[in-house]
């Protein structure tokens, strides 16, 4: 007995006697059995899935998560592995609160007008929430840590309808809480966005471009050029009788259709045929104020046979993929 244990009482603990060797969870797979977990059936592929505008019918205030967690095999709400989209209905004169659970929140106002009072932990000593006014066509982005009360004006009998996308599934997967805001609350004015879109549409070179759209970016994201450091968003028009040629990327897209007439659709598939069209495609018909998931890595093209312009707002986790250098966006030989 040395000086350190002198005078101690109780049972002696011998080091190593009940030692855990920490091998219980260790697994060894033969390489070919685990090199492609999707093909092996261990992890589910992201499905093509359409969400009907009927989900947000009525004016009763509520959050409607577009939840595919069962298909994706995760124990938290998710529309794609990294993103959660929701419709947010706010009755006339009513309000609804959102709590922090993401590094980035993006809202697109589909209907009505109102305001969001945003409390930010990043502004200690200033307990006043930031008030952000919004109306149809506006986009808001909010950083980590925001507790927000969204209120619809009482003057609009239909209340307000927002489309919300966050990266909360990514945080759940990582087992983390976002604490540091990476950008300031930001509003993208809908009237300014439409004006910029019209400029792009009437550019003489637009006829040679497959896409007529504007990308939303933030001064805080000079490397990824995206709406937030994780989220990418686009406001686009598909003119009548036009086809947006096939392209693909490794980000998942949660596509919101803001305006369309019957005859607009997307084709989605895993390979191109000899003519550069998508072989054996899955067809998703567009509905106004509806949404659908375009899985990562699949070719997709958009078609407008309605005779009227159609408008879409895809939101993707392409900010994150661009940072990881894993976006791998590809176009058919004609380019973007
Ligand atoms: Fe795309």
Coordinates of C-alpha atoms and ligand atoms in Angstrom, one line a residue:
X1 CA 0.0 0.0 0.0
X2 CA 1.4 3.3 -1.0
X3 CA 0.8 6.7 0.5
X4 CA -2.0 7.6 -2.0
X5 CA -4.3 4.7 -0.8
X6 CA -3.5 5.0 2.8
X7 CA -6.5 5.3 5.0
X8 CA -9.1 4.5 2.3
X9 CA -12.0 2.1 3.0
X10 CA -14.3 0.0 0.8
X11 CA -13.7 -2.7 -1.8
X12 CA -10.6 -2.4 -3.9
X13 CA -11.1 -2.0 -7.6
X14 CA -8.4 -3.8 -9.6
X15 CA -7.8 -2.1 -12.9
X16 CA -8.7 -4.4 -15.8
X17 CA -10.8 -6.8 -13.8
X18 CA -14.1 -5.7 -15.5
X19 CA -12.7 -3.8 -18.4
X20 CA -14.8 -3.2 -21.5
X21 CA -12.9 -4.0 -24.6
X22 CA -15.2 -1.8 -26.8
X23 CA -15.4 -4.4 -29.6
X24 CA -19.2 -5.1 -29.2
X25 CA -20.3 -2.7 -31.9
X26 CA -17.4 -3.3 -34.3
X27 CA -18.4 -4.9 -37.5
X28 CA -16.3 -6.1 -40.5
X29 CA -18.0 -6.4 -43.9
X30 CA -16.4 -8.0 -46.9
X31 CA -16.0 -5.0 -49.2
X32 CA -18.5 -5.8 -51.9
X33 CA -21.2 -6.4 -49.3
X34 CA -21.1 -2.8 -48.0
X35 CA -19.4 -0.6 -50.7
X36 CA -22.8 0.5 -52.0
X37 CA -25.3 0.6 -49.1
X38 CA -28.1 1.7 -51.3
X39 CA -27.7 -1.2 -53.7
X40 CA -27.3 -3.5 -50.6
X41 CA -30.6 -2.2 -49.3
X42 CA -29.1 -0.9 -46.1
X43 CA -30.2 2.7 -46.8
X44 CA -33.2 3.8 -48.8
X45 CA -32.9 5.9 -51.9
X46 CA -34.6 9.2 -52.0
X47 CA -38.0 8.7 -53.6
X48 CA -39.7 10.8 -56.3
X49 CA -42.7 12.1 -54.4
X50 CA -45.4 14.6 -55.1
X51 CA -47.2 16.7 -52.4
X52 CA -50.7 17.9 -53.3
X53 CA -51.8 21.4 -52.7
X54 CA -54.9 19.8 -51.0
X55 CA -52.6 19.3 -48.0
X56 CA -52.8 23.0 -47.1
X57 CA -56.6 23.5 -47.8
X58 CA -58.5 25.8 -45.4
X59 CA -57.4 28.6 -43.2
X60 CA -56.8 26.8 -39.8
X61 CA -53.3 27.8 -38.7
X62 CA -50.9 24.9 -38.7
X63 CA -47.6 23.5 -39.8
X64 CA -47.8 20.7 -42.4
X65 CA -44.5 18.8 -42.6
X66 CA -43.9 17.1 -46.0
X67 CA -42.7 14.1 -44.1
X68 CA -41.0 11.1 -45.8
X69 CA -39.2 9.9 -42.7
X70 CA -40.8 6.5 -42.9
X71 CA -39.6 6.0 -46.5
X72 CA -36.2 7.4 -45.7
X73 CA -35.9 5.3 -42.5
X74 CA -35.1 8.1 -40.1
X75 CA -36.7 8.8 -36.7
X76 CA -37.2 12.6 -37.4
X77 CA -39.3 14.5 -39.9
X78 CA -37.5 14.8 -43.2
X79 CA -38.5 15.4 -46.8
X80 CA -35.0 14.4 -48.1
X81 CA -32.0 13.2 -46.0
X82 CA -30.9 16.8 -45.3
X83 CA -34.0 18.9 -45.7
X84 CA -37.5 19.3 -44.3
X85 CA -40.1 21.2 -46.3
X86 CA -43.5 22.2 -44.7
X87 CA -46.5 24.2 -45.7
X88 CA -47.3 26.8 -43.0
X89 CA -51.0 28.0 -43.0
X90 CA -51.7 31.1 -40.9
X91 CA -55.4 32.1 -40.5
X92 CA -56.4 35.7 -41.0
X93 CA -55.2 37.8 -38.1
X94 CA -53.7 34.7 -36.5
X95 CA -50.0 33.8 -35.8
X96 CA -47.8 30.7 -35.5
X97 CA -44.4 30.3 -33.9
X98 CA -41.3 28.4 -35.1
X99 CA -38.4 27.4 -32.8
X100 CA -34.7 27.0 -33.6
X101 CA -33.9 23.6 -35.1
X102 CA -31.7 24.4 -38.1
X103 CA -28.7 26.3 -39.4
X104 CA -31.0 27.8 -42.1
X105 CA -34.7 28.5 -42.5
X106 CA -36.1 29.6 -45.9
X107 CA -39.7 30.8 -46.3
X108 CA -41.5 31.5 -49.6
X109 CA -44.8 33.4 -49.3
X110 CA -47.3 31.7 -51.6
X111 CA -50.4 33.7 -50.4
X112 CA -51.3 36.7 -48.3
X113 CA -49.2 39.1 -46.4
X114 CA -48.0 39.5 -42.9
X115 CA -44.9 39.8 -40.8
X116 CA -42.4 37.7 -38.8
X117 CA -41.0 38.8 -35.5
X118 CA -37.6 37.2 -35.1
X119 CA -35.8 36.8 -31.8
X120 CA -32.1 36.2 -32.3
X121 CA -29.7 35.0 -29.7
X122 CA -27.0 36.7 -31.7
X123 CA -28.2 40.1 -30.6
X124 CA -27.6 40.0 -26.9
X125 CA -28.6 43.1 -25.1
X126 CA -31.2 43.8 -27.7
X127 CA -34.3 42.0 -26.7
X128 CA -36.4 43.5 -29.4
X129 CA -37.3 41.1 -32.1
X130 CA -36.5 42.0 -35.7
X131 CA -39.8 42.5 -37.6
X132 CA -39.7 41.4 -41.2
X133 CA -42.7 42.2 -43.4
X134 CA -43.6 39.9 -46.2
X135 CA -46.2 39.4 -49.0
X136 CA -46.8 37.0 -51.8
X137 CA -43.6 36.2 -53.7
X138 CA -41.2 37.3 -51.0
X139 CA -38.5 35.0 -49.6
X140 CA -37.1 35.2 -46.1
X141 CA -34.0 33.4 -44.9
X142 CA -33.3 33.1 -41.1
X143 CA -30.1 31.8 -39.5
X144 CA -29.5 29.4 -36.6
X145 CA -31.1 30.2 -33.3
X146 CA -34.2 32.2 -34.3
X147 CA -37.4 31.9 -32.4
X148 CA -40.0 33.5 -34.7
X149 CA -43.7 34.4 -34.5
X150 CA -45.2 34.6 -38.0
X151 CA -48.4 36.6 -38.2
X152 CA -50.9 37.0 -41.1
X153 CA -52.7 40.2 -41.8
X154 CA -56.4 40.2 -40.7
X155 CA -57.5 42.0 -43.9
X156 CA -57.0 38.9 -46.1
X157 CA -59.9 36.5 -45.6
X158 CA -57.7 33.6 -46.9
X159 CA -54.9 34.3 -44.4
X160 CA -51.4 33.4 -45.4
X161 CA -49.6 30.4 -46.8
X162 CA -45.9 30.0 -46.5
X163 CA -43.6 27.2 -47.9
X164 CA -40.8 26.6 -45.4
X165 CA -37.6 24.6 -45.9
X166 CA -35.0 23.9 -43.2
X167 CA -31.9 21.7 -42.9
X168 CA -33.2 20.3 -39.6
X169 CA -32.8 16.6 -40.7
X170 CA -29.1 17.2 -41.3
X171 CA -28.7 18.4 -37.7
X172 CA -30.7 15.5 -36.3
X173 CA -28.5 13.1 -38.3
X174 CA -25.3 14.7 -37.0
X175 CA -26.7 14.9 -33.4
X176 CA -26.0 18.6 -33.1
X177 CA -27.7 21.9 -32.3
X178 CA -26.8 24.9 -34.4
X179 CA -25.6 27.7 -32.2
X180 CA -23.7 30.1 -34.5
X181 CA -25.6 32.2 -37.0
X182 CA -23.8 32.3 -40.3
X183 CA -25.8 35.1 -41.9
X184 CA -28.2 37.8 -41.0
X185 CA -32.0 37.5 -41.4
X186 CA -32.6 38.4 -45.1
X187 CA -35.6 39.3 -47.2
X188 CA -35.6 38.8 -50.9
X189 CA -38.3 41.1 -52.3
X190 CA -40.7 39.3 -54.5
X191 CA -41.4 42.3 -56.8
X192 CA -37.7 42.8 -57.3
X193 CA -37.2 39.1 -58.0
X194 CA -40.0 39.1 -60.6
X195 CA -38.5 42.2 -62.2
X196 CA -35.0 40.6 -62.3
X197 CA -36.6 37.4 -63.8
X198 CA -38.4 39.5 -66.5
X199 CA -35.0 41.1 -67.4
X200 CA -33.5 37.7 -67.7
X201 CA -36.4 36.4 -69.7
X202 CA -36.2 39.3 -72.2
X203 CA -32.5 39.1 -72.6
X204 CA -31.9 38.3 -76.4
X205 CA -29.7 35.4 -75.3
X206 CA -32.5 33.9 -73.3
X207 CA -33.8 31.9 -76.3
X208 CA -30.5 30.0 -76.2
X209 CA -30.7 29.2 -72.5
X210 CA -32.5 26.2 -71.3
X211 CA -33.3 28.0 -68.0
X212 CA -34.9 31.4 -67.4
X213 CA -34.3 31.9 -63.7
X214 CA -32.6 33.9 -61.0
X215 CA -30.6 32.4 -58.2
X216 CA -31.0 33.8 -54.6
X217 CA -27.7 34.5 -52.9
X218 CA -26.4 36.2 -49.8
X219 CA -23.4 38.5 -49.2
X220 CA -22.5 36.1 -46.5
X221 CA -22.0 33.2 -48.9
X222 CA -19.4 34.5 -51.4
X223 CA -18.0 31.1 -52.1
X224 CA -21.1 29.0 -52.6
X225 CA -23.2 31.8 -54.1
X226 CA -26.3 30.4 -52.5
X227 CA -29.3 31.7 -50.5
X228 CA -27.7 30.4 -47.2
X229 CA -24.5 28.5 -46.6
X230 CA -26.5 25.2 -46.8
X231 CA -29.7 26.1 -48.8
X232 CA -29.9 26.9 -52.5
X233 CA -33.0 28.5 -54.0
X234 CA -34.1 29.6 -57.5
X235 CA -37.0 31.6 -58.8
X236 CA -37.7 30.4 -62.4
X237 CA -40.2 30.8 -65.2
X238 CA -40.9 28.1 -67.7
X239 CA -42.3 29.9 -70.7
X240 CA -45.1 28.3 -72.8
X241 CA -44.1 25.6 -75.2
X242 CA -40.6 25.4 -73.7
X243 CA -38.6 22.5 -72.4
X244 CA -35.9 22.9 -69.7
X245 CA -33.4 20.3 -70.9
X246 CA -32.2 17.5 -68.7
X247 CA -29.6 18.1 -66.0
X248 CA -28.7 16.4 -62.8
X249 CA -26.9 17.2 -59.5
X250 CA -26.1 15.4 -56.2
X251 CA -28.2 17.8 -54.1
X252 CA -31.8 16.9 -53.5
X253 CA -34.4 19.3 -54.8
X254 CA -37.7 20.2 -53.0
X255 CA -39.5 21.8 -55.9
X256 CA -42.3 24.2 -55.2
X257 CA -44.6 25.2 -58.1
X258 CA -45.9 28.6 -57.5
X259 CA -48.0 29.1 -60.6
X260 CA -49.0 26.8 -63.5
X261 CA -51.8 25.6 -65.8
X262 CA -52.5 22.0 -66.7
X263 CA -49.9 20.6 -69.1
X264 CA -46.8 21.3 -67.1
X265 CA -44.7 18.4 -65.9
X266 CA -41.2 17.1 -65.0
X267 CA -39.6 14.0 -66.3
X268 CA -37.2 12.2 -63.9
X269 CA -35.0 9.2 -64.6
X270 CA -31.6 7.6 -64.1
X271 CA -30.2 7.7 -67.6
X272 CA -30.4 9.5 -71.0
X273 CA -31.2 7.9 -74.3
X274 CA -29.2 8.3 -77.5
X275 CA -31.0 11.6 -78.2
X276 CA -30.2 13.1 -74.9
X277 CA -33.8 12.6 -73.6
X278 CA -34.5 10.9 -70.3
X279 CA -35.0 7.2 -70.8
X280 CA -38.0 5.5 -69.1
X281 CA -38.8 8.6 -67.1
X282 CA -41.1 9.0 -64.1
X283 CA -43.6 11.8 -64.9
X284 CA -44.6 14.4 -62.2
X285 CA -47.5 16.6 -63.2
X286 CA -47.3 20.1 -61.7
X287 CA -50.0 21.6 -59.6
X288 CA -50.1 25.3 -58.5
X289 CA -49.0 25.5 -54.8
X290 CA -47.9 21.9 -54.9
X291 CA -44.4 20.5 -54.4
X292 CA -42.4 17.4 -55.3
X293 CA -39.0 15.8 -54.5
X294 CA -36.4 15.4 -57.2
X295 CA -33.9 12.9 -55.8
X296 CA -30.2 13.5 -56.0
X297 CA -28.3 12.1 -59.0
X298 CA -31.3 11.7 -61.3
X299 CA -31.7 13.4 -64.6
X300 CA -34.7 15.8 -64.8
X301 CA -36.3 18.0 -67.4
X302 CA -39.2 20.4 -67.2
X303 CA -41.9 20.7 -69.8
X304 CA -44.6 23.4 -70.4
X305 CA -47.4 22.4 -72.8
X306 CA -50.0 24.6 -71.1
X307 CA -49.8 27.6 -73.3
X308 CA -49.2 29.9 -70.3
X309 CA -46.0 30.7 -68.3
X310 CA -45.3 28.5 -65.3
X311 CA -43.3 29.5 -62.2
X312 CA -41.3 27.3 -59.9
X313 CA -39.1 27.7 -56.8
X314 CA -36.8 24.8 -56.2
X315 CA -34.9 24.7 -52.9
X316 CA -32.0 22.3 -52.5
X317 CA -29.1 21.5 -50.1
X318 CA -26.8 22.6 -52.8
X319 CA -25.1 25.2 -50.5
X320 CA -23.8 22.3 -48.4
X321 CA -22.9 20.2 -51.5
X322 CA -21.0 23.1 -53.1
X323 CA -19.0 23.6 -49.9
X324 CA -18.2 19.8 -49.9
X325 CA -17.4 20.1 -53.6
X326 CA -19.8 17.2 -54.2
X327 CA -22.6 19.0 -56.2
X328 CA -21.5 17.5 -59.5
X329 CA -24.0 19.4 -61.6
X330 CA -24.2 18.1 -65.1
X331 CA -26.0 19.2 -68.2
X332 CA -26.7 17.6 -71.5
X333 CA -24.3 18.5 -74.2
X334 CA -26.3 21.7 -75.0
X335 CA -25.2 23.1 -71.6
X336 CA -27.3 25.1 -69.1
Ligands
LIG1 FE1 -32.3 20.5 -61.0

